[in-house]
Amino acid sequence: MDGQVEVRLEPQSGRFDVDDDRWLDQVNGLVSELRAGVDGVAARRSPTPGTKGGFEAIILSVMSAGSLTAVVELVRSWLVRDRSRSLKVSWTEGGALQSMELSGSELDSDRFDDLVRVVTRDLAAGS
């Protein structure tokens, strides 16, 4: 990827099943907020026979530190609104898959700072 880093967000809930309409509405809300705030947002759904299908992942093509900062603020805000929410965040760094969990019940600014630092470094390197 020239000048962009693909970040994958996997929303999870400690309160709702993956195909619960209330959960799907919450994840759709996050996708809408991300699309309104940054470019390069795609939602992947996992088809489940007999259901509407849950979200597999939200894929972000981050192309600048500014767009990454916007994503971090939107994600932080979304997690704070319901402490039972969490996100598995993954990206590729130096050819290896890296990931971290961000939880609404245990928001840690250092985790967000680590994510910003790594992805910004990858953007600068042109991964």
PDB file of C-alpha atoms in Angstrom:
ATOM      1  CA  MET A   1       0.000   0.000   0.000  1.00  0.00           C
ATOM      2  CA  ASP A   2       1.526   3.263  -1.079  1.00  0.00           C
ATOM      3  CA  GLY A   3       0.931   5.938   1.545  1.00  0.00           C
ATOM      4  CA  GLN A   4      -1.925   4.184   3.289  1.00  0.00           C
ATOM      5  CA  VAL A   5      -2.434   1.627   6.012  1.00  0.00           C
ATOM      6  CA  GLU A   6      -5.397  -0.723   6.163  1.00  0.00           C
ATOM      7  CA  VAL A   7      -6.870  -0.911   9.652  1.00  0.00           C
ATOM      8  CA  ARG A   8      -9.492  -3.529  10.470  1.00  0.00           C
ATOM      9  CA  LEU A   9     -12.026  -2.948  13.262  1.00  0.00           C
ATOM     10  CA  GLU A  10     -14.017  -5.911  14.566  1.00  0.00           C
ATOM     11  CA  PRO A  11     -16.851  -4.665  16.785  1.00  0.00           C
ATOM     12  CA  GLN A  12     -17.851  -6.897  19.687  1.00  0.00           C
ATOM     13  CA  SER A  13     -20.460  -6.660  22.425  1.00  0.00           C
ATOM     14  CA  GLY A  14     -20.612  -8.179  25.863  1.00  0.00           C
ATOM     15  CA  ARG A  15     -24.347  -7.503  25.926  1.00  0.00           C
ATOM     16  CA  PHE A  16     -25.796  -8.360  22.499  1.00  0.00           C
ATOM     17  CA  ASP A  17     -25.576 -11.314  20.118  1.00  0.00           C
ATOM     18  CA  VAL A  18     -23.879 -10.530  16.811  1.00  0.00           C
ATOM     19  CA  ASP A  19     -27.171 -10.729  14.897  1.00  0.00           C
ATOM     20  CA  ASP A  20     -29.288  -8.777  17.431  1.00  0.00           C
ATOM     21  CA  ASP A  21     -30.975  -5.828  15.688  1.00  0.00           C
ATOM     22  CA  ARG A  22     -29.976  -3.493  18.528  1.00  0.00           C
ATOM     23  CA  TRP A  23     -26.313  -4.434  18.085  1.00  0.00           C
ATOM     24  CA  LEU A  24     -26.504  -4.155  14.306  1.00  0.00           C
ATOM     25  CA  ASP A  25     -27.992  -0.657  14.726  1.00  0.00           C
ATOM     26  CA  GLN A  26     -25.086   0.318  16.995  1.00  0.00           C
ATOM     27  CA  VAL A  27     -22.473  -0.966  14.556  1.00  0.00           C
ATOM     28  CA  ASN A  28     -24.288   0.669  11.616  1.00  0.00           C
ATOM     29  CA  GLY A  29     -24.132   3.904  13.614  1.00  0.00           C
ATOM     30  CA  LEU A  30     -20.361   3.540  14.003  1.00  0.00           C
ATOM     31  CA  VAL A  31     -19.955   2.855  10.287  1.00  0.00           C
ATOM     32  CA  SER A  32     -22.051   5.936   9.468  1.00  0.00           C
ATOM     33  CA  GLU A  33     -20.018   8.115  11.833  1.00  0.00           C
ATOM     34  CA  LEU A  34     -16.758   6.848  10.347  1.00  0.00           C
ATOM     35  CA  ARG A  35     -17.977   7.419   6.775  1.00  0.00           C
ATOM     36  CA  ALA A  36     -19.045  10.963   7.664  1.00  0.00           C
ATOM     37  CA  GLY A  37     -15.678  11.677   9.282  1.00  0.00           C
ATOM     38  CA  VAL A  38     -13.136   9.980   7.007  1.00  0.00           C
ATOM     39  CA  ASP A  39     -12.776   8.542   3.523  1.00  0.00           C
ATOM     40  CA  GLY A  40     -12.006   4.907   2.753  1.00  0.00           C
ATOM     41  CA  VAL A  41     -14.483   3.083   5.027  1.00  0.00           C
ATOM     42  CA  ALA A  42     -15.902  -0.310   4.023  1.00  0.00           C
ATOM     43  CA  ALA A  43     -18.101  -2.646   6.048  1.00  0.00           C
ATOM     44  CA  ARG A  44     -17.793  -6.405   5.624  1.00  0.00           C
ATOM     45  CA  ARG A  45     -20.673  -8.540   6.757  1.00  0.00           C
ATOM     46  CA  SER A  46     -20.640 -12.221   7.530  1.00  0.00           C
ATOM     47  CA  PRO A  47     -23.642 -14.015   6.068  1.00  0.00           C
ATOM     48  CA  THR A  48     -25.423 -16.229   8.578  1.00  0.00           C
ATOM     49  CA  PRO A  49     -28.179 -18.507   7.265  1.00  0.00           C
ATOM     50  CA  GLY A  50     -31.577 -17.518   8.650  1.00  0.00           C
ATOM     51  CA  THR A  51     -30.412 -14.124   9.978  1.00  0.00           C
ATOM     52  CA  LYS A  52     -29.633 -10.672   8.648  1.00  0.00           C
ATOM     53  CA  GLY A  53     -25.954 -11.449   9.137  1.00  0.00           C
ATOM     54  CA  GLY A  54     -23.585  -9.788  11.543  1.00  0.00           C
ATOM     55  CA  PHE A  55     -20.653  -7.511  10.948  1.00  0.00           C
ATOM     56  CA  GLU A  56     -17.389  -9.239  10.289  1.00  0.00           C
ATOM     57  CA  ALA A  57     -15.285  -6.086  10.191  1.00  0.00           C
ATOM     58  CA  ILE A  58     -15.013  -2.434   9.324  1.00  0.00           C
ATOM     59  CA  ILE A  59     -12.082  -1.792   7.012  1.00  0.00           C
ATOM     60  CA  LEU A  60     -10.414   1.619   7.011  1.00  0.00           C
ATOM     61  CA  SER A  61      -7.847   2.750   4.474  1.00  0.00           C
ATOM     62  CA  VAL A  62      -5.989   5.345   6.528  1.00  0.00           C
ATOM     63  CA  MET A  63      -4.013   7.726   4.340  1.00  0.00           C
ATOM     64  CA  SER A  64      -2.991  10.503   6.731  1.00  0.00           C
ATOM     65  CA  ALA A  65      -2.307  11.232  10.371  1.00  0.00           C
ATOM     66  CA  GLY A  66      -5.309  13.575  10.326  1.00  0.00           C
ATOM     67  CA  SER A  67      -7.688  10.861   9.189  1.00  0.00           C
ATOM     68  CA  LEU A  68      -6.243   8.501  11.802  1.00  0.00           C
ATOM     69  CA  THR A  69      -6.829  11.086  14.517  1.00  0.00           C
ATOM     70  CA  ALA A  70     -10.450  11.450  13.371  1.00  0.00           C
ATOM     71  CA  VAL A  71     -10.903   7.656  13.448  1.00  0.00           C
ATOM     72  CA  VAL A  72      -9.437   7.429  16.964  1.00  0.00           C
ATOM     73  CA  GLU A  73     -11.776  10.139  18.280  1.00  0.00           C
ATOM     74  CA  LEU A  74     -14.835   8.515  16.679  1.00  0.00           C
ATOM     75  CA  VAL A  75     -13.878   5.077  18.022  1.00  0.00           C
ATOM     76  CA  ARG A  76     -13.188   6.431  21.499  1.00  0.00           C
ATOM     77  CA  SER A  77     -16.558   8.218  21.537  1.00  0.00           C
ATOM     78  CA  TRP A  78     -18.377   5.088  20.332  1.00  0.00           C
ATOM     79  CA  LEU A  79     -16.768   2.884  22.990  1.00  0.00           C
ATOM     80  CA  VAL A  80     -17.515   5.338  25.811  1.00  0.00           C
ATOM     81  CA  ARG A  81     -21.246   5.359  25.024  1.00  0.00           C
ATOM     82  CA  ASP A  82     -21.624   1.698  26.028  1.00  0.00           C
ATOM     83  CA  ARG A  83     -19.015   0.084  28.259  1.00  0.00           C
ATOM     84  CA  SER A  84     -19.993  -3.398  27.031  1.00  0.00           C
ATOM     85  CA  ARG A  85     -18.608  -2.589  23.565  1.00  0.00           C
ATOM     86  CA  SER A  86     -15.140  -3.478  22.397  1.00  0.00           C
ATOM     87  CA  LEU A  87     -13.151  -3.459  19.193  1.00  0.00           C
ATOM     88  CA  LYS A  88     -10.425  -5.728  17.975  1.00  0.00           C
ATOM     89  CA  VAL A  89      -8.138  -3.508  15.912  1.00  0.00           C
ATOM     90  CA  SER A  90      -5.665  -5.107  13.521  1.00  0.00           C
ATOM     91  CA  TRP A  91      -3.196  -3.944  10.883  1.00  0.00           C
ATOM     92  CA  THR A  92      -0.112  -5.234   9.137  1.00  0.00           C
ATOM     93  CA  GLU A  93       3.254  -3.928  10.250  1.00  0.00           C
ATOM     94  CA  GLY A  94       6.434  -5.037   8.517  1.00  0.00           C
ATOM     95  CA  GLY A  95       4.577  -7.952   6.925  1.00  0.00           C
ATOM     96  CA  ALA A  96       3.256  -9.244  10.275  1.00  0.00           C
ATOM     97  CA  LEU A  97      -0.314  -8.966  11.481  1.00  0.00           C
ATOM     98  CA  GLN A  98      -0.591  -6.868  14.647  1.00  0.00           C
ATOM     99  CA  SER A  99      -3.691  -6.420  16.787  1.00  0.00           C
ATOM    100  CA  MET A 100      -4.996  -4.911  20.004  1.00  0.00           C
ATOM    101  CA  GLU A 101      -8.269  -4.901  21.928  1.00  0.00           C
ATOM    102  CA  LEU A 102      -9.949  -1.636  22.816  1.00  0.00           C
ATOM    103  CA  SER A 103     -12.680  -1.985  25.405  1.00  0.00           C
ATOM    104  CA  GLY A 104     -15.344   0.470  26.528  1.00  0.00           C
ATOM    105  CA  SER A 105     -14.955  -0.762  30.090  1.00  0.00           C
ATOM    106  CA  GLU A 106     -11.196  -0.248  30.139  1.00  0.00           C
ATOM    107  CA  LEU A 107     -10.403   2.734  27.941  1.00  0.00           C
ATOM    108  CA  ASP A 108      -6.705   3.382  28.105  1.00  0.00           C
ATOM    109  CA  SER A 109      -5.359   6.464  26.343  1.00  0.00           C
ATOM    110  CA  ASP A 110      -1.947   4.801  26.072  1.00  0.00           C
ATOM    111  CA  ARG A 111      -3.465   2.058  23.861  1.00  0.00           C
ATOM    112  CA  PHE A 112      -4.868   4.690  21.491  1.00  0.00           C
ATOM    113  CA  ASP A 113      -1.539   6.534  21.522  1.00  0.00           C
ATOM    114  CA  ASP A 114       0.290   3.299  20.648  1.00  0.00           C
ATOM    115  CA  LEU A 115      -2.064   2.683  17.741  1.00  0.00           C
ATOM    116  CA  VAL A 116      -1.629   6.236  16.428  1.00  0.00           C
ATOM    117  CA  ARG A 117       2.163   6.031  16.765  1.00  0.00           C
ATOM    118  CA  VAL A 118       2.463   2.718  14.888  1.00  0.00           C
ATOM    119  CA  VAL A 119       0.066   3.564  12.072  1.00  0.00           C
ATOM    120  CA  THR A 120       1.525   7.061  11.620  1.00  0.00           C
ATOM    121  CA  ARG A 121       5.009   5.543  11.408  1.00  0.00           C
ATOM    122  CA  ASP A 122       3.759   3.065   8.767  1.00  0.00           C
ATOM    123  CA  LEU A 123       2.150   5.914   6.818  1.00  0.00           C
ATOM    124  CA  ALA A 124       5.428   7.856   6.829  1.00  0.00           C
ATOM    125  CA  ALA A 125       7.305   4.744   5.658  1.00  0.00           C
ATOM    126  CA  GLY A 126       4.809   4.280   2.832  1.00  0.00           C
ATOM    127  CA  SER A 127       3.798   0.747   3.836  1.00  0.00           C
TER     128      SER A 127
END
